[in-house]
Amino acid sequence: GYDVGVCSSTNTIMIIDLKPRLLTNSNTNVVPVPLRRSDGSSPWCYAAILSPIIAMGDGDDVEDDTAPQQPPSPTLPPGANFLATQVWPSSRIASFVIEKHLDPSWTVCELGCGPALPSLTAAKMGARVIATDYDLFALEMVRAAAEEQGFVAGDGEDQRFITRQFDLTSKENELPSADLYIMSDVFESSAVAEGAAWHVQSLLSKSDNDDSVTKTTKNSDDATKPMSRVWVFAQSDRSQRDFFLAKMRECHNFNNKTLGWTSNHTPDRDARLWLFDLDETVVQYN
């Protein structure tokens, strides 16, 4: 029920309690999912348990009718999206990339965050984070995990970790301001893929109107102007990612040479857009 590790920076023992627990607002059982099980200081998120927790007896054959019985929680609360409650391979790869390449001074906004392992990893590194999803139960899990890891500090919009409901399919909502936007396997439907493409092209077109979307060349007048970057992670077997790519090309009149998925997981710091091609068979779970 516990993962124990040693924090290399402080040489102190860190413990992650992996036992299931109940989120009281939704009366739903969740379990902590660390990025690395062997590291007690690893960032972690919550994932929903897809079956009720059954209390086991003490081994005696005699039933105790006087003992209080806790009713099993529902599998998921009404209206919750199963896809938004689980930790998928892409979010793990995104989290490893964040650990290696994130500038902690950036503000990070994750779109379609689900359990938000990448967001929580960014917060662990010291970044300010805005985790967004349409699913309110997913946001409840994220908020609880952020609070338990000590990432929530400050008041209102000045908090270091914020959760916010956001519908990627809607073109009426404006994205919060950030230095880096992250999406990992959000293309569950053509509507989401099209909405994601629309929001990405809107973000990129707001900058300094460069001729290239994958590179930003700033002149001296714009040297202090914040530059937004977009990192998109998607597995190669996700059919809707090609629909996303087609919509991006429609928006920007791209051709095959200037926009595509890459297996290079070392993003250029000056790149405006990086499309990570993922192979789930090589994902590290420990």
CSV table of N, CA, C and O in Angstrom, one decimal, residues 87-183:
chain,number,residue,atom,x,y,z
A,87,VAL,N,-5.2,7.2,-16.3
A,87,VAL,CA,-3.9,7.6,-16.7
A,87,VAL,C,-3.5,6.8,-18.0
A,87,VAL,O,-3.2,5.7,-17.9
A,88,TRP,N,-3.4,7.5,-19.1
A,88,TRP,CA,-3.0,6.9,-20.4
A,88,TRP,C,-1.5,7.0,-20.6
A,88,TRP,O,-0.9,7.9,-20.1
A,89,PRO,N,-1.0,6.1,-21.5
A,89,PRO,CA,0.4,6.1,-21.7
A,89,PRO,C,1.0,7.5,-22.2
A,89,PRO,O,2.1,7.9,-21.8
A,90,SER,N,0.2,8.2,-23.0
A,90,SER,CA,0.7,9.5,-23.5
A,90,SER,C,1.0,10.5,-22.4
A,90,SER,O,1.9,11.3,-22.5
A,91,SER,N,0.2,10.4,-21.3
A,91,SER,CA,0.4,11.4,-20.2
A,91,SER,C,1.7,11.1,-19.5
A,91,SER,O,2.3,12.0,-18.9
A,92,ARG,N,2.1,9.8,-19.4
A,92,ARG,CA,3.3,9.5,-18.8
A,92,ARG,C,4.5,10.0,-19.7
A,92,ARG,O,5.5,10.6,-19.1
A,93,ILE,N,4.4,9.8,-21.0
A,93,ILE,CA,5.5,10.3,-21.8
A,93,ILE,C,5.6,11.8,-21.7
A,93,ILE,O,6.6,12.4,-21.7
A,94,ALA,N,4.4,12.5,-21.8
A,94,ALA,CA,4.4,13.9,-21.6
A,94,ALA,C,5.0,14.4,-20.3
A,94,ALA,O,5.8,15.4,-20.3
A,95,SER,N,4.8,13.6,-19.3
A,95,SER,CA,5.3,14.0,-18.0
A,95,SER,C,6.9,13.8,-18.0
A,95,SER,O,7.6,14.7,-17.4
A,96,PHE,N,7.4,12.8,-18.6
A,96,PHE,CA,8.8,12.6,-18.7
A,96,PHE,C,9.5,13.7,-19.5
A,96,PHE,O,10.5,14.2,-19.2
A,97,VAL,N,8.8,14.1,-20.6
A,97,VAL,CA,9.3,15.2,-21.4
A,97,VAL,C,9.3,16.5,-20.6
A,97,VAL,O,10.3,17.3,-20.6
A,98,ILE,N,8.3,16.8,-19.8
A,98,ILE,CA,8.2,17.9,-19.0
A,98,ILE,C,9.3,18.0,-18.0
A,98,ILE,O,10.0,19.0,-17.7
A,99,GLU,N,9.6,16.8,-17.3
A,99,GLU,CA,10.7,16.8,-16.4
A,99,GLU,C,12.0,17.2,-17.0
A,99,GLU,O,12.9,17.8,-16.3
A,100,LYS,N,12.2,16.8,-18.3
A,100,LYS,CA,13.5,17.1,-18.9
A,100,LYS,C,13.6,18.5,-19.5
A,100,LYS,O,14.7,19.1,-19.6
A,101,HIS,N,12.5,19.0,-20.0
A,101,HIS,CA,12.6,20.2,-20.9
A,101,HIS,C,11.7,21.4,-20.5
A,101,HIS,O,11.8,22.4,-21.1
A,102,LEU,N,11.0,21.3,-19.4
A,102,LEU,CA,10.2,22.4,-18.9
A,102,LEU,C,11.0,23.5,-18.3
A,102,LEU,O,11.9,23.2,-17.4
A,103,ASP,N,10.8,24.7,-18.6
A,103,ASP,CA,11.3,25.9,-17.9
A,103,ASP,C,10.4,26.1,-16.7
A,103,ASP,O,9.3,26.5,-16.9
A,104,PRO,N,10.9,26.0,-15.5
A,104,PRO,CA,10.0,26.2,-14.3
A,104,PRO,C,9.4,27.5,-14.2
A,104,PRO,O,8.5,27.7,-13.4
A,105,SER,N,10.0,28.5,-14.9
A,105,SER,CA,9.4,29.9,-14.8
A,105,SER,C,8.2,30.0,-15.7
A,105,SER,O,7.5,31.0,-15.6
A,106,TRP,N,7.9,29.0,-16.5
A,106,TRP,CA,6.7,29.1,-17.4
A,106,TRP,C,5.4,28.9,-16.7
A,106,TRP,O,5.4,28.2,-15.6
A,107,THR,N,4.4,29.5,-17.2
A,107,THR,CA,3.0,29.1,-16.8
A,107,THR,C,2.5,28.0,-17.8
A,107,THR,O,2.6,28.2,-19.0
A,108,VAL,N,2.1,26.9,-17.2
A,108,VAL,CA,1.7,25.7,-18.1
A,108,VAL,C,0.1,25.6,-18.0
A,108,VAL,O,-0.5,25.6,-16.9
A,109,CYS,N,-0.5,25.4,-19.2
A,109,CYS,CA,-1.9,25.1,-19.2
A,109,CYS,C,-2.1,23.8,-20.0
A,109,CYS,O,-1.7,23.7,-21.1
A,110,GLU,N,-2.7,22.9,-19.3
A,110,GLU,CA,-3.0,21.6,-19.9
A,110,GLU,C,-4.5,21.5,-20.3
A,110,GLU,O,-5.4,21.9,-19.6
A,111,LEU,N,-4.7,21.2,-21.6
A,111,LEU,CA,-6.0,21.1,-22.2
A,111,LEU,C,-6.5,19.6,-22.2
A,111,LEU,O,-5.7,18.8,-22.6
A,112,GLY,N,-7.7,19.4,-21.8
A,112,GLY,CA,-8.2,18.0,-21.7
A,112,GLY,C,-7.3,17.2,-20.8
A,112,GLY,O,-6.9,16.1,-21.1
A,113,CYS,N,-7.1,17.7,-19.5
A,113,CYS,CA,-6.1,17.2,-18.7
A,113,CYS,C,-6.4,15.8,-18.1
A,113,CYS,O,-5.5,15.0,-17.8
A,114,GLY,N,-7.7,15.4,-17.9
A,114,GLY,CA,-8.1,14.2,-17.3
A,114,GLY,C,-7.5,14.2,-15.9
A,114,GLY,O,-7.6,15.2,-15.1
A,115,PRO,N,-6.8,13.1,-15.4
A,115,PRO,CA,-6.2,13.1,-14.1
A,115,PRO,C,-5.0,14.1,-14.0
A,115,PRO,O,-4.5,14.3,-12.9
A,116,ALA,N,-4.5,14.6,-15.1
A,116,ALA,CA,-3.5,15.7,-15.1
A,116,ALA,C,-2.1,15.3,-14.6
A,116,ALA,O,-1.5,16.1,-13.9
A,117,LEU,N,-1.6,14.1,-14.9
A,117,LEU,CA,-0.3,13.8,-14.5
A,117,LEU,C,0.8,14.8,-15.0
A,117,LEU,O,1.7,15.2,-14.3
A,118,PRO,N,0.7,15.2,-16.3
A,118,PRO,CA,1.6,16.2,-16.8
A,118,PRO,C,1.6,17.5,-16.0
A,118,PRO,O,2.6,18.2,-15.7
A,119,SER,N,0.3,18.0,-15.7
A,119,SER,CA,0.2,19.2,-14.9
A,119,SER,C,0.8,19.1,-13.6
A,119,SER,O,1.5,20.0,-13.1
A,120,LEU,N,0.6,18.0,-12.9
A,120,LEU,CA,1.1,17.8,-11.6
A,120,LEU,C,2.6,17.7,-11.6
A,120,LEU,O,3.3,18.1,-10.7
A,121,THR,N,3.2,17.1,-12.7
A,121,THR,CA,4.6,17.0,-12.8
A,121,THR,C,5.2,18.4,-13.0
A,121,THR,O,6.2,18.7,-12.4
A,122,ALA,N,4.5,19.3,-13.8
A,122,ALA,CA,5.0,20.6,-14.0
A,122,ALA,C,5.0,21.4,-12.7
A,122,ALA,O,5.9,22.2,-12.4
A,123,ALA,N,3.9,21.2,-11.9
A,123,ALA,CA,3.8,21.8,-10.6
A,123,ALA,C,4.9,21.4,-9.6
A,123,ALA,O,5.5,22.1,-8.9
A,124,LYS,N,5.2,20.1,-9.7
A,124,LYS,CA,6.3,19.5,-8.9
A,124,LYS,C,7.6,20.2,-9.2
A,124,LYS,O,8.5,20.4,-8.3
A,125,MET,N,7.8,20.7,-10.5
A,125,MET,CA,9.0,21.3,-10.9
A,125,MET,C,9.0,22.8,-10.5
A,125,MET,O,10.0,23.5,-10.7
A,126,GLY,N,7.9,23.3,-10.1
A,126,GLY,CA,7.8,24.7,-9.6
A,126,GLY,C,7.1,25.6,-10.5
A,126,GLY,O,7.0,26.9,-10.3
A,127,ALA,N,6.5,25.1,-11.6
A,127,ALA,CA,5.8,26.0,-12.6
A,127,ALA,C,4.4,26.3,-12.0
A,127,ALA,O,3.8,25.6,-11.2
A,128,ARG,N,3.9,27.4,-12.5
A,128,ARG,CA,2.5,27.8,-12.2
A,128,ARG,C,1.6,27.0,-13.3
A,128,ARG,O,2.0,26.9,-14.4
A,129,VAL,N,0.5,26.4,-12.8
A,129,VAL,CA,-0.2,25.4,-13.7
A,129,VAL,C,-1.7,25.8,-13.7
A,129,VAL,O,-2.3,26.2,-12.7
A,130,ILE,N,-2.3,25.7,-14.9
A,130,ILE,CA,-3.7,25.8,-15.1
A,130,ILE,C,-4.2,24.5,-15.8
A,130,ILE,O,-3.9,24.2,-16.9
A,131,ALA,N,-4.9,23.6,-15.0
A,131,ALA,CA,-5.3,22.3,-15.6
A,131,ALA,C,-6.8,22.4,-16.0
A,131,ALA,O,-7.6,22.8,-15.1
A,132,THR,N,-7.1,22.2,-17.2
A,132,THR,CA,-8.4,22.3,-17.7
A,132,THR,C,-9.0,21.0,-18.3
A,132,THR,O,-8.3,20.2,-18.9
A,133,ASP,N,-10.3,20.9,-18.1
A,133,ASP,CA,-11.0,19.7,-18.7
A,133,ASP,C,-12.5,20.1,-18.7
A,133,ASP,O,-12.9,20.9,-17.9
A,134,TYR,N,-13.3,19.4,-19.5
A,134,TYR,CA,-14.7,19.6,-19.5
A,134,TYR,C,-15.3,18.8,-18.4
A,134,TYR,O,-16.4,19.1,-17.8
A,135,ASP,N,-14.7,17.7,-18.0
A,135,ASP,CA,-15.2,16.8,-17.0
A,135,ASP,C,-15.0,17.3,-15.6
A,135,ASP,O,-13.8,17.4,-15.1
A,136,LEU,N,-16.0,17.5,-14.8
A,136,LEU,CA,-15.9,18.1,-13.5
A,136,LEU,C,-15.4,17.1,-12.5
A,136,LEU,O,-14.6,17.5,-11.6
A,137,PHE,N,-15.7,15.8,-12.7
A,137,PHE,CA,-15.1,14.8,-11.8
A,137,PHE,C,-13.6,14.7,-11.9
A,137,PHE,O,-12.8,14.6,-11.0
A,138,ALA,N,-13.1,14.8,-13.2
A,138,ALA,CA,-11.7,14.8,-13.4
A,138,ALA,C,-11.0,16.0,-12.7
A,138,ALA,O,-10.0,15.8,-12.1
A,139,LEU,N,-11.6,17.1,-12.8
A,139,LEU,CA,-11.1,18.3,-12.1
A,139,LEU,C,-11.1,18.2,-10.6
A,139,LEU,O,-10.2,18.7,-9.9
A,140,GLU,N,-12.1,17.5,-10.1
A,140,GLU,CA,-12.1,17.2,-8.6
A,140,GLU,C,-10.9,16.3,-8.2
A,140,GLU,O,-10.3,16.6,-7.2
A,141,MET,N,-10.6,15.3,-9.0
A,141,MET,CA,-9.5,14.4,-8.7
A,141,MET,C,-8.2,15.3,-8.8
A,141,MET,O,-7.3,15.1,-7.9
A,142,VAL,N,-8.1,16.1,-9.8
A,142,VAL,CA,-6.8,16.9,-10.0
A,142,VAL,C,-6.6,17.9,-8.8
A,142,VAL,O,-5.5,18.0,-8.3
A,143,ARG,N,-7.7,18.5,-8.4
A,143,ARG,CA,-7.6,19.5,-7.3
A,143,ARG,C,-7.2,18.8,-6.0
A,143,ARG,O,-6.4,19.3,-5.3
A,144,ALA,N,-7.8,17.6,-5.8
A,144,ALA,CA,-7.5,16.9,-4.6
A,144,ALA,C,-6.0,16.5,-4.6
A,144,ALA,O,-5.3,16.6,-3.6
A,145,ALA,N,-5.5,16.0,-5.7
A,145,ALA,CA,-4.1,15.5,-5.8
A,145,ALA,C,-3.1,16.7,-5.6
A,145,ALA,O,-2.1,16.6,-5.0
A,146,ALA,N,-3.5,17.9,-6.2
A,146,ALA,CA,-2.7,19.1,-6.1
A,146,ALA,C,-2.6,19.6,-4.7
A,146,ALA,O,-1.5,20.0,-4.2
A,147,GLU,N,-3.7,19.5,-4.0
A,147,GLU,CA,-3.8,20.0,-2.6
A,147,GLU,C,-2.9,19.1,-1.7
A,147,GLU,O,-2.2,19.5,-0.9
A,148,GLU,N,-3.1,17.7,-1.9
A,148,GLU,CA,-2.3,16.8,-1.1
A,148,GLU,C,-0.8,16.9,-1.3
A,148,GLU,O,-0.1,16.5,-0.4
A,149,GLN,N,-0.4,17.3,-2.5
A,149,GLN,CA,1.0,17.4,-2.8
A,149,GLN,C,1.6,18.9,-2.5
A,149,GLN,O,2.7,19.1,-2.7
A,150,GLY,N,0.7,19.7,-1.9
A,150,GLY,CA,1.1,21.0,-1.5
A,150,GLY,C,1.3,22.0,-2.7
A,150,GLY,O,2.1,23.0,-2.5
A,151,PHE,N,0.7,21.8,-3.8
A,151,PHE,CA,0.9,22.7,-5.0
A,151,PHE,C,-0.1,23.9,-5.0
A,151,PHE,O,0.1,24.8,-5.7
A,152,VAL,N,-1.2,23.8,-4.2
A,152,VAL,CA,-2.2,24.9,-4.2
A,152,VAL,C,-1.8,25.9,-3.1
A,152,VAL,O,-1.8,25.6,-1.9
A,153,ALA,N,-1.4,27.1,-3.6
A,153,ALA,CA,-1.0,28.2,-2.7
A,153,ALA,C,-1.4,29.5,-3.3
A,153,ALA,O,-1.5,29.6,-4.6
A,154,GLY,N,-1.8,30.5,-2.5
A,154,GLY,CA,-2.2,31.8,-3.0
A,154,GLY,C,-3.7,31.8,-3.1
A,154,GLY,O,-4.4,30.9,-2.6
A,155,ASP,N,-4.2,32.9,-3.6
A,155,ASP,CA,-5.7,33.2,-3.6
A,155,ASP,C,-6.1,33.5,-5.0
A,155,ASP,O,-5.4,34.2,-5.8
A,156,GLY,N,-7.3,32.9,-5.4
A,156,GLY,CA,-7.9,33.3,-6.7
A,156,GLY,C,-7.0,32.9,-7.8
A,156,GLY,O,-6.4,31.9,-7.9
A,157,GLU,N,-6.9,33.9,-8.8
A,157,GLU,CA,-6.1,33.7,-10.0
A,157,GLU,C,-4.6,33.7,-9.7
A,157,GLU,O,-3.8,33.3,-10.6
A,158,ASP,N,-4.3,34.1,-8.5
A,158,ASP,CA,-2.8,34.1,-8.2
A,158,ASP,C,-2.4,32.8,-7.6
A,158,ASP,O,-1.2,32.6,-7.3
A,159,GLN,N,-3.2,31.8,-7.5
A,159,GLN,CA,-2.8,30.5,-7.0
A,159,GLN,C,-1.8,29.9,-8.0
A,159,GLN,O,-1.9,30.1,-9.2
A,160,ARG,N,-1.0,29.0,-7.4
A,160,ARG,CA,0.1,28.4,-8.2
A,160,ARG,C,-0.5,27.2,-9.0
A,160,ARG,O,0.1,26.8,-10.1
A,161,PHE,N,-1.6,26.6,-8.6
A,161,PHE,CA,-2.2,25.5,-9.3
A,161,PHE,C,-3.7,25.8,-9.3
A,161,PHE,O,-4.4,25.9,-8.3
A,162,ILE,N,-4.2,25.9,-10.6
A,162,ILE,CA,-5.6,26.3,-10.8
A,162,ILE,C,-6.3,25.2,-11.6
A,162,ILE,O,-5.7,24.7,-12.6
A,163,THR,N,-7.5,24.8,-11.3
A,163,THR,CA,-8.3,23.9,-12.2
A,163,THR,C,-9.4,24.7,-12.7
A,163,THR,O,-10.0,25.6,-12.0
A,164,ARG,N,-9.8,24.4,-14.0
A,164,ARG,CA,-10.8,25.2,-14.7
A,164,ARG,C,-11.5,24.4,-15.7
A,164,ARG,O,-10.9,23.6,-16.5
A,165,GLN,N,-12.8,24.5,-15.7
A,165,GLN,CA,-13.6,23.7,-16.8
A,165,GLN,C,-13.4,24.4,-18.1
A,165,GLN,O,-13.5,25.7,-18.2
A,166,PHE,N,-13.1,23.7,-19.1
A,166,PHE,CA,-13.0,24.2,-20.5
A,166,PHE,C,-13.4,23.2,-21.5
A,166,PHE,O,-13.0,22.0,-21.4
A,167,ASP,N,-14.2,23.6,-22.4
A,167,ASP,CA,-14.7,22.8,-23.5
A,167,ASP,C,-13.9,23.0,-24.8
A,167,ASP,O,-14.0,24.1,-25.4
A,168,LEU,N,-13.1,22.0,-25.2
A,168,LEU,CA,-12.2,22.2,-26.4
A,168,LEU,C,-13.1,22.2,-27.6
A,168,LEU,O,-12.6,22.8,-28.6
A,169,THR,N,-14.3,21.7,-27.6
A,169,THR,CA,-15.1,21.8,-28.8
A,169,THR,C,-15.7,23.1,-29.1
A,169,THR,O,-16.3,23.4,-30.2
A,170,SER,N,-15.7,24.0,-28.1
A,170,SER,CA,-16.4,25.3,-28.2
A,170,SER,C,-15.4,26.3,-28.7
A,170,SER,O,-14.3,26.4,-28.1
A,171,LYS,N,-15.8,27.1,-29.6
A,171,LYS,CA,-15.0,28.2,-30.1
A,171,LYS,C,-15.3,29.6,-29.4
A,171,LYS,O,-14.8,30.6,-29.8
A,172,GLU,N,-16.2,29.5,-28.5
A,172,GLU,CA,-16.6,30.7,-27.7
A,172,GLU,C,-15.7,31.0,-26.5
A,172,GLU,O,-15.7,32.1,-26.0
A,173,ASN,N,-15.1,29.9,-26.0
A,173,ASN,CA,-14.2,30.1,-24.8
A,173,ASN,C,-12.8,30.5,-25.2
A,173,ASN,O,-12.2,30.0,-26.2
A,174,GLU,N,-12.3,31.4,-24.5
A,174,GLU,CA,-10.9,31.9,-24.7
A,174,GLU,C,-10.0,31.2,-23.7
A,174,GLU,O,-10.3,31.1,-22.5
A,175,LEU,N,-8.9,30.7,-24.2
A,175,LEU,CA,-7.9,30.0,-23.4
A,175,LEU,C,-7.3,30.9,-22.4
A,175,LEU,O,-7.0,32.1,-22.7
A,176,PRO,N,-7.0,30.4,-21.2
A,176,PRO,CA,-6.2,31.3,-20.3
A,176,PRO,C,-4.8,31.5,-20.8
A,176,PRO,O,-4.3,30.7,-21.6
A,177,SER,N,-4.2,32.6,-20.4
A,177,SER,CA,-2.8,32.9,-20.8
A,177,SER,C,-1.8,32.0,-20.2
A,177,SER,O,-1.9,31.6,-19.0
A,178,ALA,N,-0.9,31.5,-21.0
A,178,ALA,CA,0.2,30.6,-20.6
A,178,ALA,C,1.4,30.7,-21.5
A,178,ALA,O,1.3,31.1,-22.6
A,179,ASP,N,2.5,30.2,-21.0
A,179,ASP,CA,3.7,30.1,-21.8
A,179,ASP,C,3.8,28.8,-22.6
A,179,ASP,O,4.3,28.7,-23.7
A,180,LEU,N,3.2,27.7,-22.0
A,180,LEU,CA,3.2,26.4,-22.6
A,180,LEU,C,1.8,25.8,-22.5
A,180,LEU,O,1.2,25.7,-21.4
A,181,TYR,N,1.3,25.3,-23.6
A,181,TYR,CA,0.0,24.6,-23.6
A,181,TYR,C,0.3,23.1,-24.0
A,181,TYR,O,1.1,22.8,-24.9
A,182,ILE,N,-0.3,22.2,-23.2
A,182,ILE,CA,-0.1,20.8,-23.4
A,182,ILE,C,-1.4,20.1,-23.7
A,182,ILE,O,-2.4,20.3,-23.0
A,183,MET,N,-1.3,19.1,-24.6
A,183,MET,CA,-2.4,18.2,-24.9
A,183,MET,C,-1.8,16.8,-25.0
A,183,MET,O,-0.9,16.6,-25.8
